[in-house]
Every structure is written in structure tokens, then in C-alpha cells.
Amino acid sequence: MTLWIAILLIVVALIGGVTLGFFIARKYMMNYLKENPPINEQMLRMMMMQMGQKPSQKKINQMMAQMNKVQDKPDKKK
């Protein structure tokens, strides 16, 4: 009888550890990406110049605001 309880506790601890680890890693990555966005103004300016556009500061500010707005929205599955 105690063997079954031991096995059950090990399985529950394993599932709990995996779940807790997932949420901690997710929170860490969200904070990391918020503090270090993958695209900044300089990169956006270079991308626009490579596409043959003359980037104005107003256009770059608009694009950065749009990207931040999309990033701040919670993820919704379709």
C-alpha cells in the first residue's frame, strides 16, 4: 500500500515541477522580451532604408508604437 502512495507522490511532484517550471520560464521570457525588444528604432530605420524607403522620424515612431501596441496585447487564439 505504501509503494502506491510513494509512486503517486513522485508522479504528482513531477507534474507539479514541470508545470511550475513552465510558468516560471514563460514569465522570465516575457520580462526579458519586454526589457530587450527584438526590434528597436535603429533596426527599423535600417530595414526601411534597405527596402528603398526614406524613413522619417514620424513614420518610425508610428511603426514602433504599433509594434508596442501589438506586443502589449494578450495573446488570443483564433
mmCIF file of N, CA, C and O in Angstrom:
data_model
loop_
_atom_site.group_PDB
_atom_site.id
_atom_site.type_symbol
_atom_site.label_atom_id
_atom_site.label_comp_id
_atom_site.label_asym_id
_atom_site.label_seq_id
_atom_site.Cartn_x
_atom_site.Cartn_y
_atom_site.Cartn_z
ATOM 1 N N MET A 1 0.831 -1.194 0.000
ATOM 2 C CA MET A 1 0.000 0.000 0.000
ATOM 3 C C MET A 1 0.873 1.255 0.000
ATOM 4 O O MET A 1 0.561 2.205 -0.696
ATOM 5 N N THR A 2 1.948 1.291 0.766
ATOM 6 C CA THR A 2 2.790 2.477 0.820
ATOM 7 C C THR A 2 3.575 2.673 -0.471
ATOM 8 O O THR A 2 3.952 3.797 -0.789
ATOM 9 N N LEU A 3 3.818 1.587 -1.215
ATOM 10 C CA LEU A 3 4.500 1.719 -2.503
ATOM 11 C C LEU A 3 3.658 2.536 -3.472
ATOM 12 O O LEU A 3 4.172 3.391 -4.191
ATOM 13 N N TRP A 4 2.350 2.294 -3.496
ATOM 14 C CA TRP A 4 1.455 3.045 -4.377
ATOM 15 C C TRP A 4 1.421 4.522 -3.993
ATOM 16 O O TRP A 4 1.405 5.390 -4.861
ATOM 17 N N ILE A 5 1.427 4.806 -2.721
ATOM 18 C CA ILE A 5 1.426 6.203 -2.260
ATOM 19 C C ILE A 5 2.731 6.887 -2.670
ATOM 20 O O ILE A 5 2.728 8.028 -3.139
ATOM 21 N N ALA A 6 3.830 6.184 -2.556
ATOM 22 C CA ALA A 6 5.127 6.744 -2.949
ATOM 23 C C ALA A 6 5.160 7.028 -4.447
ATOM 24 O O ALA A 6 5.619 8.094 -4.883
ATOM 25 N N ILE A 7 4.679 6.099 -5.248
ATOM 26 C CA ILE A 7 4.635 6.301 -6.706
ATOM 27 C C ILE A 7 3.729 7.466 -7.051
ATOM 28 O O ILE A 7 4.066 8.315 -7.887
ATOM 29 N N LEU A 8 2.575 7.540 -6.408
ATOM 30 C CA LEU A 8 1.638 8.637 -6.665
ATOM 31 C C LEU A 8 2.258 9.987 -6.300
ATOM 32 O O LEU A 8 2.139 10.955 -7.054
ATOM 33 N N LEU A 9 2.944 10.051 -5.175
ATOM 34 C CA LEU A 9 3.592 11.302 -4.772
ATOM 35 C C LEU A 9 4.699 11.709 -5.748
ATOM 36 O O LEU A 9 4.860 12.891 -6.057
ATOM 37 N N ILE A 10 5.452 10.760 -6.245
ATOM 38 C CA ILE A 10 6.502 11.059 -7.220
ATOM 39 C C ILE A 10 5.905 11.605 -8.507
ATOM 40 O O ILE A 10 6.382 12.597 -9.066
ATOM 41 N N VAL A 11 4.823 10.986 -8.979
ATOM 42 C CA VAL A 11 4.171 11.442 -10.213
ATOM 43 C C VAL A 11 3.591 12.835 -10.022
ATOM 44 O O VAL A 11 3.745 13.711 -10.884
ATOM 45 N N VAL A 12 2.940 13.080 -8.893
ATOM 46 C CA VAL A 12 2.356 14.401 -8.620
ATOM 47 C C VAL A 12 3.455 15.460 -8.526
ATOM 48 O O VAL A 12 3.318 16.568 -9.065
ATOM 49 N N ALA A 13 4.557 15.139 -7.866
ATOM 50 C CA ALA A 13 5.671 16.082 -7.752
ATOM 51 C C ALA A 13 6.283 16.372 -9.119
ATOM 52 O O ALA A 13 6.629 17.523 -9.422
ATOM 53 N N LEU A 14 6.393 15.356 -9.968
ATOM 54 C CA LEU A 14 6.935 15.552 -11.310
ATOM 55 C C LEU A 14 6.035 16.458 -12.140
ATOM 56 O O LEU A 14 6.516 17.403 -12.776
ATOM 57 N N ILE A 15 4.749 16.197 -12.106
ATOM 58 C CA ILE A 15 3.807 17.032 -12.865
ATOM 59 C C ILE A 15 3.811 18.462 -12.325
ATOM 60 O O ILE A 15 3.817 19.430 -13.094
ATOM 61 N N GLY A 16 3.824 18.604 -10.999
ATOM 62 C CA GLY A 16 3.859 19.943 -10.402
ATOM 63 C C GLY A 16 5.138 20.688 -10.757
ATOM 64 O O GLY A 16 5.112 21.890 -11.051
ATOM 65 N N GLY A 17 6.272 19.996 -10.761
ATOM 66 C CA GLY A 17 7.548 20.626 -11.106
ATOM 67 C C GLY A 17 7.592 21.081 -12.555
ATOM 68 O O GLY A 17 8.077 22.172 -12.858
ATOM 69 N N VAL A 18 7.085 20.248 -13.448
ATOM 70 C CA VAL A 18 7.062 20.621 -14.866
ATOM 71 C C VAL A 18 6.153 21.831 -15.085
ATOM 72 O O VAL A 18 6.513 22.776 -15.794
ATOM 73 N N THR A 19 4.991 21.812 -14.453
ATOM 74 C CA THR A 19 4.047 22.929 -14.603
ATOM 75 C C THR A 19 4.635 24.222 -14.037
ATOM 76 O O THR A 19 4.581 25.269 -14.692
ATOM 77 N N LEU A 20 5.185 24.143 -12.849
ATOM 78 C CA LEU A 20 5.774 25.330 -12.231
ATOM 79 C C LEU A 20 6.961 25.843 -13.047
ATOM 80 O O LEU A 20 7.096 27.055 -13.259
ATOM 81 N N GLY A 21 7.794 24.952 -13.538
ATOM 82 C CA GLY A 21 8.928 25.349 -14.369
ATOM 83 C C GLY A 21 8.494 26.037 -15.650
ATOM 84 O O GLY A 21 9.108 27.016 -16.082
ATOM 85 N N PHE A 22 7.425 25.533 -16.265
ATOM 86 C CA PHE A 22 6.906 26.153 -17.484
ATOM 87 C C PHE A 22 6.483 27.593 -17.222
ATOM 88 O O PHE A 22 6.833 28.499 -17.989
ATOM 89 N N PHE A 23 5.713 27.809 -16.161
ATOM 90 C CA PHE A 23 5.218 29.162 -15.891
ATOM 91 C C PHE A 23 6.330 30.114 -15.473
ATOM 92 O O PHE A 23 6.312 31.297 -15.839
ATOM 93 N N ILE A 24 7.316 29.628 -14.753
ATOM 94 C CA ILE A 24 8.449 30.480 -14.378
ATOM 95 C C ILE A 24 9.250 30.860 -15.621
ATOM 96 O O ILE A 24 9.625 32.026 -15.800
ATOM 97 N N ALA A 25 9.501 29.899 -16.508
ATOM 98 C CA ALA A 25 10.244 30.188 -17.735
ATOM 99 C C ALA A 25 9.469 31.146 -18.638
ATOM 100 O O ALA A 25 10.050 32.050 -19.248
ATOM 101 N N ARG A 26 8.164 30.980 -18.709
ATOM 102 C CA ARG A 26 7.330 31.868 -19.528
ATOM 103 C C ARG A 26 7.378 33.303 -19.007
ATOM 104 O O ARG A 26 7.544 34.254 -19.766
ATOM 105 N N LYS A 27 7.266 33.460 -17.699
ATOM 106 C CA LYS A 27 7.314 34.792 -17.087
ATOM 107 C C LYS A 27 8.677 35.442 -17.318
ATOM 108 O O LYS A 27 8.766 36.629 -17.653
ATOM 109 N N TYR A 28 9.744 34.656 -17.171
ATOM 110 C CA TYR A 28 11.096 35.172 -17.389
ATOM 111 C C TYR A 28 11.268 35.658 -18.831
ATOM 112 O O TYR A 28 11.796 36.743 -19.072
ATOM 113 N N MET A 29 10.818 34.870 -19.793
ATOM 114 C CA MET A 29 10.974 35.250 -21.198
ATOM 115 C C MET A 29 10.132 36.477 -21.543
ATOM 116 O O MET A 29 10.564 37.335 -22.313
ATOM 117 N N MET A 30 8.940 36.578 -20.991
ATOM 118 C CA MET A 30 8.099 37.755 -21.261
ATOM 119 C C MET A 30 8.766 39.014 -20.716
ATOM 120 O O MET A 30 8.779 40.053 -21.384
ATOM 121 N N ASN A 31 9.327 38.937 -19.515
ATOM 122 C CA ASN A 31 10.023 40.092 -18.952
ATOM 123 C C ASN A 31 11.266 40.427 -19.764
ATOM 124 O O ASN A 31 11.568 41.603 -20.000
ATOM 125 N N TYR A 32 12.003 39.412 -20.196
ATOM 126 C CA TYR A 32 13.213 39.637 -20.987
ATOM 127 C C TYR A 32 12.883 40.331 -22.309
ATOM 128 O O TYR A 32 13.551 41.287 -22.700
ATOM 129 N N LEU A 33 11.852 39.871 -22.987
ATOM 130 C CA LEU A 33 11.486 40.479 -24.266
ATOM 131 C C LEU A 33 10.919 41.883 -24.087
ATOM 132 O O LEU A 33 11.066 42.730 -24.968
ATOM 133 N N LYS A 34 10.276 42.139 -22.959
ATOM 134 C CA LYS A 34 9.754 43.482 -22.700
ATOM 135 C C LYS A 34 10.909 44.461 -22.467
ATOM 136 O O LYS A 34 10.874 45.594 -22.937
ATOM 137 N N GLU A 35 11.932 44.014 -21.740
ATOM 138 C CA GLU A 35 13.081 44.877 -21.458
ATOM 139 C C GLU A 35 14.023 44.985 -22.652
ATOM 140 O O GLU A 35 14.694 46.000 -22.830
ATOM 141 N N ASN A 36 14.115 43.957 -23.475
ATOM 142 C CA ASN A 36 15.014 43.920 -24.627
ATOM 143 C C ASN A 36 14.220 43.567 -25.881
ATOM 144 O O ASN A 36 14.244 42.421 -26.328
ATOM 145 N N PRO A 37 13.495 44.536 -26.436
ATOM 146 C CA PRO A 37 12.677 44.213 -27.602
ATOM 147 C C PRO A 37 13.540 43.750 -28.773
ATOM 148 O O PRO A 37 14.676 44.215 -28.946
ATOM 149 N N PRO A 38 13.017 42.835 -29.559
ATOM 150 C CA PRO A 38 13.807 42.297 -30.662
ATOM 151 C C PRO A 38 14.088 43.313 -31.767
ATOM 152 O O PRO A 38 15.055 43.185 -32.484
ATOM 153 N N ILE A 39 13.260 44.330 -31.898
ATOM 154 C CA ILE A 39 13.466 45.351 -32.935
ATOM 155 C C ILE A 39 13.433 46.716 -32.267
ATOM 156 O O ILE A 39 12.500 47.038 -31.545
ATOM 157 N N ASN A 40 14.459 47.531 -32.524
ATOM 158 C CA ASN A 40 14.473 48.883 -31.995
ATOM 159 C C ASN A 40 14.419 49.883 -33.157
ATOM 160 O O ASN A 40 14.345 49.497 -34.316
ATOM 161 N N GLU A 41 14.461 51.154 -32.840
ATOM 162 C CA GLU A 41 14.318 52.187 -33.874
ATOM 163 C C GLU A 41 15.433 52.119 -34.906
ATOM 164 O O GLU A 41 15.196 52.297 -36.098
ATOM 165 N N GLN A 42 16.647 51.867 -34.449
ATOM 166 C CA GLN A 42 17.781 51.808 -35.372
ATOM 167 C C GLN A 42 17.617 50.663 -36.375
ATOM 168 O O GLN A 42 17.867 50.826 -37.564
ATOM 169 N N MET A 43 17.196 49.512 -35.888
ATOM 170 C CA MET A 43 16.989 48.371 -36.781
ATOM 171 C C MET A 43 15.854 48.643 -37.761
ATOM 172 O O MET A 43 15.927 48.289 -38.936
ATOM 173 N N LEU A 44 14.801 49.278 -37.280
ATOM 174 C CA LEU A 44 13.664 49.613 -38.129
ATOM 175 C C LEU A 44 14.086 50.595 -39.219
ATOM 176 O O LEU A 44 13.705 50.456 -40.386
ATOM 177 N N ARG A 45 14.897 51.564 -38.862
ATOM 178 C CA ARG A 45 15.395 52.549 -39.832
ATOM 179 C C ARG A 45 16.226 51.861 -40.922
ATOM 180 O O ARG A 45 16.060 52.120 -42.114
ATOM 181 N N MET A 46 17.094 50.935 -40.510
ATOM 182 C CA MET A 46 17.920 50.224 -41.490
ATOM 183 C C MET A 46 17.071 49.351 -42.413
ATOM 184 O O MET A 46 17.322 49.269 -43.613
ATOM 185 N N MET A 47 16.051 48.703 -41.842
ATOM 186 C CA MET A 47 15.177 47.866 -42.662
ATOM 187 C C MET A 47 14.453 48.700 -43.707
ATOM 188 O O MET A 47 14.325 48.296 -44.870
ATOM 189 N N MET A 48 13.961 49.869 -43.302
ATOM 190 C CA MET A 48 13.244 50.728 -44.247
ATOM 191 C C MET A 48 14.188 51.227 -45.341
ATOM 192 O O MET A 48 13.807 51.306 -46.511
ATOM 193 N N MET A 49 15.426 51.563 -44.967
ATOM 194 C CA MET A 49 16.383 52.029 -45.972
ATOM 195 C C MET A 49 16.732 50.905 -46.954
ATOM 196 O O MET A 49 16.882 51.149 -48.151
ATOM 197 N N GLN A 50 16.810 49.672 -46.479
ATOM 198 C CA GLN A 50 17.099 48.547 -47.356
ATOM 199 C C GLN A 50 15.944 48.276 -48.311
ATOM 200 O O GLN A 50 16.153 47.764 -49.407
ATOM 201 N N MET A 51 14.726 48.628 -47.890
ATOM 202 C CA MET A 51 13.560 48.456 -48.764
ATOM 203 C C MET A 51 13.392 49.630 -49.716
ATOM 204 O O MET A 51 12.441 49.669 -50.487
ATOM 205 N N GLY A 52 14.289 50.578 -49.653
ATOM 206 C CA GLY A 52 14.234 51.704 -50.587
ATOM 207 C C GLY A 52 13.364 52.854 -50.116
ATOM 208 O O GLY A 52 13.003 53.717 -50.912
ATOM 209 N N GLN A 53 13.008 52.894 -48.863
ATOM 210 C CA GLN A 53 12.191 53.980 -48.330
ATOM 211 C C GLN A 53 13.075 54.939 -47.553
ATOM 212 O O GLN A 53 14.055 54.545 -46.944
ATOM 213 N N LYS A 54 12.716 56.210 -47.607
ATOM 214 C CA LYS A 54 13.410 57.216 -46.815
ATOM 215 C C LYS A 54 12.648 57.353 -45.508
ATOM 216 O O LYS A 54 11.558 57.913 -45.470
ATOM 217 N N PRO A 55 13.181 56.799 -44.413
ATOM 218 C CA PRO A 55 12.412 56.802 -43.161
ATOM 219 C C PRO A 55 12.411 58.168 -42.484
ATOM 220 O O PRO A 55 13.448 58.767 -42.265
ATOM 221 N N SER A 56 11.218 58.656 -42.184
ATOM 222 C CA SER A 56 11.106 59.871 -41.386
ATOM 223 C C SER A 56 10.924 59.461 -39.927
ATOM 224 O O SER A 56 10.484 58.345 -39.627
ATOM 225 N N GLN A 57 11.248 60.357 -39.033
ATOM 226 C CA GLN A 57 11.123 60.040 -37.605
ATOM 227 C C GLN A 57 9.665 59.793 -37.239
ATOM 228 O O GLN A 57 9.359 58.936 -36.412
ATOM 229 N N LYS A 58 8.750 60.509 -37.882
ATOM 230 C CA LYS A 58 7.323 60.327 -37.609
ATOM 231 C C LYS A 58 6.881 58.913 -37.987
ATOM 232 O O LYS A 58 6.169 58.245 -37.234
ATOM 233 N N LYS A 59 7.321 58.441 -39.141
ATOM 234 C CA LYS A 59 6.955 57.105 -39.605
ATOM 235 C C LYS A 59 7.542 56.032 -38.687
ATOM 236 O O LYS A 59 6.866 55.051 -38.347
ATOM 237 N N ILE A 60 8.783 56.225 -38.259
ATOM 238 C CA ILE A 60 9.415 55.259 -37.361
ATOM 239 C C ILE A 60 8.688 55.233 -36.023
ATOM 240 O O ILE A 60 8.430 54.166 -35.467
ATOM 241 N N ASN A 61 8.319 56.407 -35.504
ATOM 242 C CA ASN A 61 7.583 56.464 -34.239
ATOM 243 C C ASN A 61 6.239 55.757 -34.356
ATOM 244 O O ASN A 61 5.807 55.065 -33.432
ATOM 245 N N GLN A 62 5.554 55.934 -35.496
ATOM 246 C CA GLN A 62 4.272 55.267 -35.710
ATOM 247 C C GLN A 62 4.440 53.751 -35.731
ATOM 248 O O GLN A 62 3.655 53.017 -35.121
ATOM 249 N N MET A 63 5.457 53.279 -36.426
ATOM 250 C CA MET A 63 5.677 51.837 -36.519
ATOM 251 C C MET A 63 6.068 51.253 -35.159
ATOM 252 O O MET A 63 5.605 50.167 -34.798
ATOM 253 N N MET A 64 6.898 51.954 -34.395
ATOM 254 C CA MET A 64 7.277 51.472 -33.071
ATOM 255 C C MET A 64 6.066 51.441 -32.129
ATOM 256 O O MET A 64 5.895 50.499 -31.351
ATOM 257 N N ALA A 65 5.210 52.459 -32.211
ATOM 258 C CA ALA A 65 4.009 52.494 -31.376
ATOM 259 C C ALA A 65 3.085 51.331 -31.728
ATOM 260 O O ALA A 65 2.511 50.690 -30.835
ATOM 261 N N GLN A 66 2.951 51.052 -33.018
ATOM 262 C CA GLN A 66 2.112 49.931 -33.450
ATOM 263 C C GLN A 66 2.683 48.602 -32.958
ATOM 264 O O GLN A 66 1.941 47.736 -32.492
ATOM 265 N N MET A 67 4.004 48.435 -33.039
ATOM 266 C CA MET A 67 4.627 47.201 -32.582
ATOM 267 C C MET A 67 4.469 47.039 -31.072
ATOM 268 O O MET A 67 4.195 45.938 -30.585
ATOM 269 N N ASN A 68 4.607 48.128 -30.316
ATOM 270 C CA ASN A 68 4.426 48.060 -28.866
ATOM 271 C C ASN A 68 2.983 47.753 -28.503
ATOM 272 O O ASN A 68 2.720 47.031 -27.542
ATOM 273 N N LYS A 69 2.058 48.292 -29.282
ATOM 274 C CA LYS A 69 0.640 48.037 -29.041
ATOM 275 C C LYS A 69 0.317 46.561 -29.259
ATOM 276 O O LYS A 69 -0.381 45.948 -28.455
ATOM 277 N N VAL A 70 0.853 45.983 -30.308
ATOM 278 C CA VAL A 70 0.626 44.565 -30.583
ATOM 279 C C VAL A 70 1.292 43.702 -29.521
ATOM 280 O O VAL A 70 0.739 42.695 -29.089
ATOM 281 N N GLN A 71 2.478 44.105 -29.072
ATOM 282 C CA GLN A 71 3.215 43.332 -28.070
ATOM 283 C C GLN A 71 2.508 43.351 -26.719
ATOM 284 O O GLN A 71 2.534 42.365 -25.992
ATOM 285 N N ASP A 72 1.849 44.454 -26.366
ATOM 286 C CA ASP A 72 1.199 44.569 -25.069
ATOM 287 C C ASP A 72 -0.134 43.843 -25.007
ATOM 288 O O ASP A 72 -0.641 43.585 -23.925
ATOM 289 N N LYS A 73 -0.723 43.509 -26.162
ATOM 290 C CA LYS A 73 -1.993 42.781 -26.169
ATOM 291 C C LYS A 73 -1.782 41.361 -25.685
ATOM 292 O O LYS A 73 -0.786 40.726 -26.017
ATOM 293 N N PRO A 74 -2.731 40.832 -24.929
ATOM 294 C CA PRO A 74 -2.616 39.419 -24.558
ATOM 295 C C PRO A 74 -2.859 38.550 -25.785
ATOM 296 O O PRO A 74 -3.624 38.913 -26.677
ATOM 297 N N ASP A 75 -2.200 37.409 -25.811
ATOM 298 C CA ASP A 75 -2.337 36.509 -26.949
ATOM 299 C C ASP A 75 -3.731 35.905 -26.976
ATOM 300 O O ASP A 75 -4.239 35.426 -25.970
ATOM 301 N N LYS A 76 -4.354 35.949 -28.151
ATOM 302 C CA LYS A 76 -5.660 35.334 -28.344
ATOM 303 C C LYS A 76 -5.532 34.326 -29.459
ATOM 304 O O LYS A 76 -4.989 34.611 -30.515
ATOM 305 N N LYS A 77 -6.052 33.146 -29.215
ATOM 306 C CA LYS A 77 -6.035 32.126 -30.257
ATOM 307 C C LYS A 77 -7.276 32.274 -31.116
ATOM 308 O O LYS A 77 -8.360 32.557 -30.614
ATOM 309 N N LYS A 78 -7.098 32.086 -32.398
ATOM 310 C CA LYS A 78 -8.230 32.223 -33.312
ATOM 311 C C LYS A 78 -8.987 30.929 -33.415
ATOM 312 O O LYS A 78 -8.541 29.883 -33.279
#
